[in-house]
mmCIF file of C-alpha atoms and ligand atoms in Angstrom:
data_model
loop_
_atom_site.group_PDB
_atom_site.id
_atom_site.type_symbol
_atom_site.label_atom_id
_atom_site.label_comp_id
_atom_site.label_asym_id
_atom_site.label_seq_id
_atom_site.Cartn_x
_atom_site.Cartn_y
_atom_site.Cartn_z
ATOM 1 C CA MET A 1 -7.438 -39.125 5.556
ATOM 2 C CA GLN A 2 -5.752 -35.939 4.351
ATOM 3 C CA VAL A 3 -3.522 -34.172 6.862
ATOM 4 C CA LEU A 4 -3.137 -30.545 5.813
ATOM 5 C CA THR A 5 -1.123 -27.698 7.239
ATOM 6 C CA THR A 6 -2.052 -24.767 4.977
ATOM 7 C CA ILE A 7 -5.256 -22.797 4.520
ATOM 8 C CA ASP A 8 -4.999 -23.098 0.727
ATOM 9 C CA ALA A 9 -4.811 -26.898 0.910
ATOM 10 C CA VAL A 10 -7.854 -27.001 3.242
ATOM 11 C CA ARG A 11 -9.886 -24.821 0.879
ATOM 12 C CA THR A 12 -9.037 -27.081 -2.081
ATOM 13 C CA ALA A 13 -9.804 -30.283 -0.146
ATOM 14 C CA ARG A 14 -13.017 -28.854 1.342
ATOM 15 C CA ALA A 15 -14.387 -28.184 -2.140
ATOM 16 C CA ARG A 16 -14.740 -31.959 -2.710
ATOM 17 C CA PHE A 17 -17.506 -32.192 -0.098
ATOM 18 C CA ASP A 18 -21.005 -30.848 -0.173
ATOM 19 C CA GLN A 19 -21.602 -31.061 3.592
ATOM 20 C CA ILE A 20 -18.857 -31.322 6.167
ATOM 21 C CA GLY A 21 -18.778 -31.212 9.979
ATOM 22 C CA LEU A 22 -15.886 -29.516 11.796
ATOM 23 C CA VAL A 23 -14.591 -30.573 15.205
ATOM 24 C CA PRO A 24 -12.172 -27.866 16.407
ATOM 25 C CA THR A 25 -9.667 -29.231 18.952
ATOM 26 C CA MET A 26 -6.350 -28.450 20.581
ATOM 27 C CA GLY A 27 -5.308 -32.091 20.191
ATOM 28 C CA TYR A 28 -4.334 -34.643 22.831
ATOM 29 C CA LEU A 29 -7.623 -36.240 21.912
ATOM 30 C CA HIS A 30 -9.831 -38.208 24.271
ATOM 31 C CA GLU A 31 -13.171 -39.951 24.074
ATOM 32 C CA GLY A 32 -14.986 -36.598 24.387
ATOM 33 C CA HIS A 33 -13.434 -35.381 21.117
ATOM 34 C CA LEU A 34 -14.049 -38.731 19.415
ATOM 35 C CA SER A 35 -17.729 -38.648 20.378
ATOM 36 C CA LEU A 36 -17.964 -35.270 18.588
ATOM 37 C CA VAL A 37 -16.228 -36.768 15.529
ATOM 38 C CA ARG A 38 -18.735 -39.656 15.432
ATOM 39 C CA ARG A 39 -21.665 -37.301 15.734
ATOM 40 C CA ALA A 40 -20.268 -35.086 12.967
ATOM 41 C CA ARG A 41 -19.881 -38.110 10.707
ATOM 42 C CA GLU A 42 -23.433 -39.295 11.403
ATOM 43 C CA GLU A 43 -24.921 -35.870 10.737
ATOM 44 C CA CYS A 44 -22.730 -34.518 7.928
ATOM 45 C CA GLY A 45 -21.166 -37.547 6.203
ATOM 46 C CA ALA A 46 -17.717 -35.953 5.956
ATOM 47 C CA VAL A 47 -15.666 -34.751 8.940
ATOM 48 C CA ALA A 48 -12.829 -32.263 9.322
ATOM 49 C CA VAL A 49 -10.886 -31.993 12.587
ATOM 50 C CA SER A 50 -8.569 -29.118 13.421
ATOM 51 C CA ILE A 51 -5.690 -29.654 15.831
ATOM 52 C CA PHE A 52 -4.209 -26.336 16.905
ATOM 53 C CA VAL A 53 -3.020 -25.317 20.357
ATOM 54 C CA ASN A 54 -4.167 -21.735 20.058
ATOM 55 C CA PRO A 55 -1.656 -19.390 21.713
ATOM 56 C CA THR A 56 -4.050 -16.425 21.912
ATOM 57 C CA GLN A 57 -6.401 -18.144 24.351
ATOM 58 C CA PHE A 58 -3.669 -18.689 26.959
ATOM 59 C CA SER A 59 -2.579 -15.826 29.187
ATOM 60 C CA PRO A 60 1.186 -15.421 29.774
ATOM 61 C CA ARG A 61 0.929 -17.206 33.144
ATOM 62 C CA GLU A 62 -1.010 -20.162 31.734
ATOM 63 C CA ASP A 63 0.106 -23.546 30.441
ATOM 64 C CA PHE A 64 0.516 -22.922 26.663
ATOM 65 C CA SER A 65 4.023 -24.347 26.336
ATOM 66 C CA ARG A 66 3.338 -27.356 28.538
ATOM 67 C CA TYR A 67 -0.136 -28.050 27.112
ATOM 68 C CA PRO A 68 -0.026 -31.798 26.230
ATOM 69 C CA ARG A 69 0.623 -32.636 22.580
ATOM 70 C CA ASP A 70 0.848 -35.995 20.752
ATOM 71 C CA LEU A 71 0.113 -35.486 17.069
ATOM 72 C CA GLU A 72 1.022 -39.021 15.991
ATOM 73 C CA ARG A 73 -1.398 -40.594 18.445
ATOM 74 C CA ASP A 74 -4.119 -38.057 17.544
ATOM 75 C CA LEU A 75 -3.755 -38.883 13.837
ATOM 76 C CA ARG A 76 -3.981 -42.628 14.520
ATOM 77 C CA LEU A 77 -7.207 -42.095 16.494
ATOM 78 C CA LEU A 78 -8.717 -39.891 13.782
ATOM 79 C CA GLU A 79 -7.752 -42.279 11.007
ATOM 80 C CA ALA A 80 -9.520 -45.085 12.901
ATOM 81 C CA GLU A 81 -12.648 -42.885 13.087
ATOM 82 C CA GLY A 82 -12.635 -42.415 9.303
ATOM 83 C CA VAL A 83 -12.013 -38.647 9.446
ATOM 84 C CA ASP A 84 -11.654 -37.038 6.005
ATOM 85 C CA LEU A 85 -9.537 -33.935 6.679
ATOM 86 C CA VAL A 86 -7.227 -32.963 9.516
ATOM 87 C CA PHE A 87 -5.977 -29.390 9.668
ATOM 88 C CA THR A 88 -2.823 -28.990 11.791
ATOM 89 C CA PRO A 89 -1.518 -25.497 11.043
ATOM 90 C CA ALA A 90 1.632 -23.961 12.506
ATOM 91 C CA PRO A 91 0.963 -20.811 14.580
ATOM 92 C CA GLY A 92 2.289 -18.630 11.718
ATOM 93 C CA GLU A 93 -0.370 -19.977 9.342
ATOM 94 C CA ILE A 94 -3.150 -18.774 11.657
ATOM 95 C CA TYR A 95 -1.414 -15.666 13.000
ATOM 96 C CA PRO A 96 0.957 -14.474 10.248
ATOM 97 C CA GLU A 97 3.115 -11.421 10.756
ATOM 98 C CA GLY A 98 0.940 -8.318 10.771
ATOM 99 C CA PHE A 99 -2.131 -10.167 12.089
ATOM 100 C CA GLY A 100 -4.266 -7.625 13.946
ATOM 101 C CA THR A 101 -8.002 -8.431 13.975
ATOM 102 C CA TYR A 102 -9.644 -10.035 17.000
ATOM 103 C CA VAL A 103 -13.216 -11.033 17.804
ATOM 104 C CA VAL A 104 -14.177 -9.632 21.206
ATOM 105 C CA LEU A 105 -17.337 -10.303 23.232
ATOM 106 C CA PRO A 106 -16.894 -7.908 26.183
ATOM 107 C CA ALA A 107 -19.719 -9.424 28.263
ATOM 108 C CA ALA A 108 -17.967 -12.804 28.248
ATOM 109 C CA ASP A 109 -14.947 -11.336 30.010
ATOM 110 C CA GLU A 110 -17.010 -10.241 32.980
ATOM 111 C CA VAL A 111 -18.191 -13.611 34.264
ATOM 112 C CA LEU A 112 -16.991 -17.146 35.075
ATOM 113 C CA GLU A 113 -14.073 -18.306 32.902
ATOM 114 C CA GLY A 114 -13.849 -14.897 31.230
ATOM 115 C CA ALA A 115 -13.396 -13.126 34.566
ATOM 116 C CA ALA A 116 -10.870 -15.730 35.739
ATOM 117 C CA ARG A 117 -8.922 -15.813 32.450
ATOM 118 C CA PRO A 118 -8.693 -12.308 30.934
ATOM 119 C CA SER A 119 -8.554 -12.349 27.095
ATOM 120 C CA HIS A 120 -9.226 -16.118 26.970
ATOM 121 C CA PHE A 121 -12.497 -15.721 25.050
ATOM 122 C CA ARG A 122 -10.996 -13.149 22.698
ATOM 123 C CA GLY A 123 -8.550 -15.904 21.677
ATOM 124 C CA VAL A 124 -11.243 -18.596 21.471
ATOM 125 C CA ALA A 125 -13.691 -16.457 19.462
ATOM 126 C CA THR A 126 -10.949 -15.292 17.102
ATOM 127 C CA VAL A 127 -9.582 -18.739 16.336
ATOM 128 C CA VAL A 128 -13.037 -20.348 16.031
ATOM 129 C CA CYS A 129 -14.121 -17.544 13.674
ATOM 130 C CA LYS A 130 -10.993 -18.129 11.564
ATOM 131 C CA LEU A 131 -11.492 -21.925 11.521
ATOM 132 C CA LEU A 132 -15.130 -21.497 10.470
ATOM 133 C CA ASN A 133 -14.032 -19.151 7.667
ATOM 134 C CA ILE A 134 -11.258 -21.489 6.549
ATOM 135 C CA VAL A 135 -13.201 -24.787 6.582
ATOM 136 C CA GLN A 136 -16.702 -23.369 5.966
ATOM 137 C CA PRO A 137 -18.351 -26.355 7.675
ATOM 138 C CA THR A 138 -22.053 -27.093 7.550
ATOM 139 C CA ARG A 139 -21.963 -27.775 11.298
ATOM 140 C CA ALA A 140 -19.321 -27.329 13.991
ATOM 141 C CA TYR A 141 -19.227 -29.456 17.134
ATOM 142 C CA PHE A 142 -18.356 -28.413 20.694
ATOM 143 C CA GLY A 143 -18.590 -30.164 24.067
ATOM 144 C CA GLN A 144 -20.904 -28.947 26.841
ATOM 145 C CA LYS A 145 -17.984 -29.222 29.269
ATOM 146 C CA ASP A 146 -16.770 -25.794 28.099
ATOM 147 C CA ALA A 147 -20.198 -24.294 28.733
ATOM 148 C CA GLN A 148 -19.227 -20.628 28.458
ATOM 149 C CA GLN A 149 -17.265 -21.337 25.265
ATOM 150 C CA THR A 150 -20.468 -22.716 23.702
ATOM 151 C CA VAL A 151 -22.372 -19.559 24.689
ATOM 152 C CA VAL A 152 -19.601 -17.357 23.247
ATOM 153 C CA VAL A 153 -19.369 -19.322 19.980
ATOM 154 C CA ARG A 154 -23.135 -19.341 19.490
ATOM 155 C CA GLN A 155 -23.336 -15.593 20.030
ATOM 156 C CA MET A 156 -20.411 -14.906 17.685
ATOM 157 C CA VAL A 157 -21.956 -17.035 14.927
ATOM 158 C CA ARG A 158 -25.270 -15.234 15.388
ATOM 159 C CA ASP A 159 -23.756 -11.736 15.561
ATOM 160 C CA LEU A 160 -21.418 -12.209 12.580
ATOM 161 C CA ASN A 161 -23.914 -14.154 10.410
ATOM 162 C CA ILE A 162 -21.598 -17.119 10.000
ATOM 163 C CA PRO A 163 -23.539 -19.776 8.056
ATOM 164 C CA THR A 164 -22.557 -22.741 10.257
ATOM 165 C CA THR A 165 -24.863 -24.555 12.680
ATOM 166 C CA ILE A 166 -23.291 -24.929 16.112
ATOM 167 C CA VAL A 167 -23.925 -28.299 17.773
ATOM 168 C CA VAL A 168 -23.255 -28.788 21.477
ATOM 169 C CA ALA A 169 -22.855 -32.389 22.642
ATOM 170 C CA PRO A 170 -23.058 -33.716 26.219
ATOM 171 C CA THR A 171 -19.934 -33.912 28.375
ATOM 172 C CA VAL A 172 -18.241 -37.311 28.203
ATOM 173 C CA ARG A 173 -17.178 -38.597 31.628
ATOM 174 C CA GLU A 174 -14.844 -41.192 33.083
ATOM 175 C CA PRO A 175 -16.676 -44.066 34.847
ATOM 176 C CA ASP A 176 -16.253 -42.242 38.203
ATOM 177 C CA GLY A 177 -17.847 -39.065 36.797
ATOM 178 C CA LEU A 178 -14.760 -36.912 36.163
ATOM 179 C CA ALA A 179 -15.338 -34.895 32.980
ATOM 180 C CA MET A 180 -12.856 -35.890 30.266
ATOM 181 C CA SER A 181 -10.248 -33.217 29.614
ATOM 182 C CA SER A 182 -6.755 -33.157 28.140
ATOM 183 C CA ARG A 183 -5.705 -31.441 31.382
ATOM 184 C CA ASN A 184 -6.639 -34.536 33.456
ATOM 185 C CA THR A 185 -3.268 -35.992 32.407
ATOM 186 C CA TYR A 186 -1.562 -33.401 34.645
ATOM 187 C CA LEU A 187 -3.217 -34.821 37.799
ATOM 188 C CA THR A 188 -1.102 -36.840 40.215
ATOM 189 C CA SER A 189 -2.659 -40.155 41.280
ATOM 190 C CA GLU A 190 -3.652 -38.602 44.610
ATOM 191 C CA GLN A 191 -5.332 -35.644 42.879
ATOM 192 C CA ARG A 192 -6.980 -37.935 40.322
ATOM 193 C CA ALA A 193 -8.469 -40.029 43.158
ATOM 194 C CA VAL A 194 -10.260 -37.030 44.726
ATOM 195 C CA ALA A 195 -11.192 -35.141 41.508
ATOM 196 C CA PRO A 196 -14.586 -36.924 41.065
ATOM 197 C CA VAL A 197 -15.882 -34.928 44.061
ATOM 198 C CA ILE A 198 -16.438 -32.124 41.523
ATOM 199 C CA TYR A 199 -19.107 -34.088 39.658
ATOM 200 C CA ARG A 200 -20.534 -35.515 42.890
ATOM 201 C CA ALA A 201 -21.008 -31.960 44.193
ATOM 202 C CA LEU A 202 -22.682 -30.808 40.963
ATOM 203 C CA ARG A 203 -24.947 -33.870 40.997
ATOM 204 C CA ALA A 204 -25.911 -33.326 44.631
ATOM 205 C CA ALA A 205 -26.974 -29.753 43.842
ATOM 206 C CA ALA A 206 -28.896 -30.968 40.770
ATOM 207 C CA GLN A 207 -30.715 -33.491 42.963
ATOM 208 C CA SER A 208 -31.647 -30.772 45.467
ATOM 209 C CA TYR A 209 -32.939 -28.683 42.568
ATOM 210 C CA GLN A 210 -35.005 -31.632 41.341
ATOM 211 C CA ALA A 211 -36.374 -32.026 44.861
ATOM 212 C CA GLY A 212 -37.622 -28.419 44.678
ATOM 213 C CA GLU A 213 -34.755 -26.228 45.969
ATOM 214 C CA ARG A 214 -34.691 -22.935 44.011
ATOM 215 C CA ASP A 215 -32.500 -20.791 46.263
ATOM 216 C CA ALA A 216 -29.202 -20.355 44.403
ATOM 217 C CA THR A 217 -27.286 -19.419 47.568
ATOM 218 C CA CYS A 218 -28.303 -22.701 49.241
ATOM 219 C CA LEU A 219 -27.243 -24.707 46.192
ATOM 220 C CA ARG A 220 -23.869 -22.912 45.938
ATOM 221 C CA GLN A 221 -23.308 -23.572 49.646
ATOM 222 C CA GLN A 222 -24.188 -27.247 49.229
ATOM 223 C CA ILE A 223 -21.530 -27.557 46.503
ATOM 224 C CA ALA A 224 -18.959 -25.653 48.583
ATOM 225 C CA ASP A 225 -19.583 -27.944 51.581
ATOM 226 C CA LEU A 226 -19.125 -31.079 49.497
ATOM 227 C CA LEU A 227 -15.944 -29.787 47.870
ATOM 228 C CA ALA A 228 -14.603 -28.906 51.332
ATOM 229 C CA SER A 229 -14.680 -32.623 52.154
ATOM 230 C CA GLU A 230 -11.636 -33.015 49.844
ATOM 231 C CA PRO A 231 -8.991 -30.504 50.981
ATOM 232 C CA LEU A 232 -6.893 -31.068 47.827
ATOM 233 C CA VAL A 233 -9.723 -29.513 45.786
ATOM 234 C CA LYS A 234 -9.689 -25.702 46.019
ATOM 235 C CA PRO A 235 -12.730 -24.093 44.370
ATOM 236 C CA GLU A 236 -12.065 -20.921 42.374
ATOM 237 C CA TYR A 237 -15.701 -20.134 41.718
ATOM 238 C CA ILE A 238 -19.061 -21.857 42.181
ATOM 239 C CA SER A 239 -21.765 -20.399 39.996
ATOM 240 C CA LEU A 240 -25.482 -20.729 39.497
ATOM 241 C CA ALA A 241 -26.213 -18.546 36.515
ATOM 242 C CA ASP A 242 -28.809 -17.899 33.873
ATOM 243 C CA PRO A 243 -28.010 -20.395 31.064
ATOM 244 C CA MET A 244 -28.158 -17.689 28.380
ATOM 245 C CA THR A 245 -26.737 -14.530 29.967
ATOM 246 C CA LEU A 246 -24.505 -16.379 32.460
ATOM 247 C CA LEU A 247 -25.381 -13.747 35.080
ATOM 248 C CA GLU A 248 -25.578 -15.040 38.658
ATOM 249 C CA LEU A 249 -29.035 -15.871 39.989
ATOM 250 C CA ASP A 250 -30.597 -15.426 43.432
ATOM 251 C CA THR A 251 -33.499 -17.719 42.618
ATOM 252 C CA ILE A 252 -33.798 -20.243 39.807
ATOM 253 C CA GLY A 253 -36.724 -19.423 37.554
ATOM 254 C CA ALA A 254 -38.367 -20.890 34.461
ATOM 255 C CA ARG A 255 -35.184 -20.755 32.326
ATOM 256 C CA GLY A 256 -33.370 -23.081 34.724
ATOM 257 C CA ALA A 257 -29.689 -22.518 35.449
ATOM 258 C CA LEU A 258 -26.175 -23.390 34.473
ATOM 259 C CA ILE A 259 -24.425 -24.693 37.537
ATOM 260 C CA SER A 260 -20.686 -24.529 36.990
ATOM 261 C CA LEU A 261 -17.424 -24.420 38.854
ATOM 262 C CA ALA A 262 -13.680 -24.170 38.484
ATOM 263 C CA ALA A 263 -11.358 -25.768 41.008
ATOM 264 C CA ARG A 264 -7.628 -26.135 41.408
ATOM 265 C CA LEU A 265 -5.938 -29.370 42.375
ATOM 266 C CA GLY A 266 -2.371 -28.230 42.894
ATOM 267 C CA SER A 267 -1.474 -26.387 39.694
ATOM 268 C CA VAL A 268 -4.169 -28.132 37.641
ATOM 269 C CA ARG A 269 -7.335 -26.152 36.982
ATOM 270 C CA LEU A 270 -10.460 -28.166 36.193
ATOM 271 C CA ILE A 271 -13.918 -26.972 35.161
ATOM 272 C CA ASP A 272 -17.247 -28.763 35.000
ATOM 273 C CA ASN A 273 -20.935 -27.931 34.813
ATOM 274 C CA LEU A 274 -24.493 -29.246 34.669
ATOM 275 C CA LEU A 275 -27.552 -27.652 33.131
ATOM 276 C CA LEU A 276 -30.636 -27.487 35.347
ATOM 277 C CA ASP A 277 -33.770 -27.154 33.254
HETATM 278 O O1 PAF B 301 -12.223 -26.281 23.257
HETATM 279 C C1 PAF B 301 -11.098 -26.210 22.715
HETATM 280 O O2 PAF B 301 -10.350 -27.193 22.624
HETATM 281 C C2 PAF B 301 -10.617 -24.876 22.176
HETATM 282 O O3 PAF B 301 -11.044 -23.821 22.972
HETATM 283 C C3 PAF B 301 -11.027 -24.638 20.713
HETATM 284 C C4 PAF B 301 -12.529 -24.562 20.552
HETATM 285 C C5 PAF B 301 -10.476 -25.756 19.840
HETATM 286 C C6 PAF B 301 -10.434 -23.312 20.214
HETATM 287 O O4 PAF B 301 -9.054 -23.308 20.291
#
């Protein structure tokens, strides 16, 4: 496994492979990331993983400096998965002095995570665009847990004619249903014990949908009521939106819906979602 810190070294190493899959990450890897690595290996043969805590996708009041990092452990896990290339650039390699070009998708900033985290998707789209240009992967792999990120990345790739296929893999969950996330490590044991209510609430709404409920207001209310049963869990938004435009729905139609929410447990902000189709 080659561990590379410069763009030049990645370009040279990349040239050895015909097809390669890229798994972009911010490190502190968990089973969700590793499932993407395995899928990339199955589908592309060779796998590159980037580990870069991207400063531009954090707002000044967010957790950039305390975002969990453990490069040694990450490298051990990736080595065991047979990864070919790991790209771990310093911030100055990605954003050198004089850097001034960003990828902006204005519609993304109006809804869900974009509305809650101004400039977050500008940072995500910019860094993903740069990583795709640097590694030039055949396919790039993202988890469904960051649903809006997958919509943003797919649109950017389409709009900018980037010749990489975007693959979105299902959310990997703990046995009690909590979606895996590097941020779960911030939860106290008390918060961790109640966090699975998030998935239970999403599942309950999905079951109502399967039983024929199409009124989005009723489904949002059902989720809100279930979350209210755990006072430590404070919902920030509960959304039932069109899965492509992410605009809120009154009634769920033929395209189904993305049902998603963000909730705070103390200072920890968790997101999760399910697709209704
Ligand atoms: O999902 C993430 O970990 C990040 O948003 C990504 C895609 C690696 C970009 O920094």
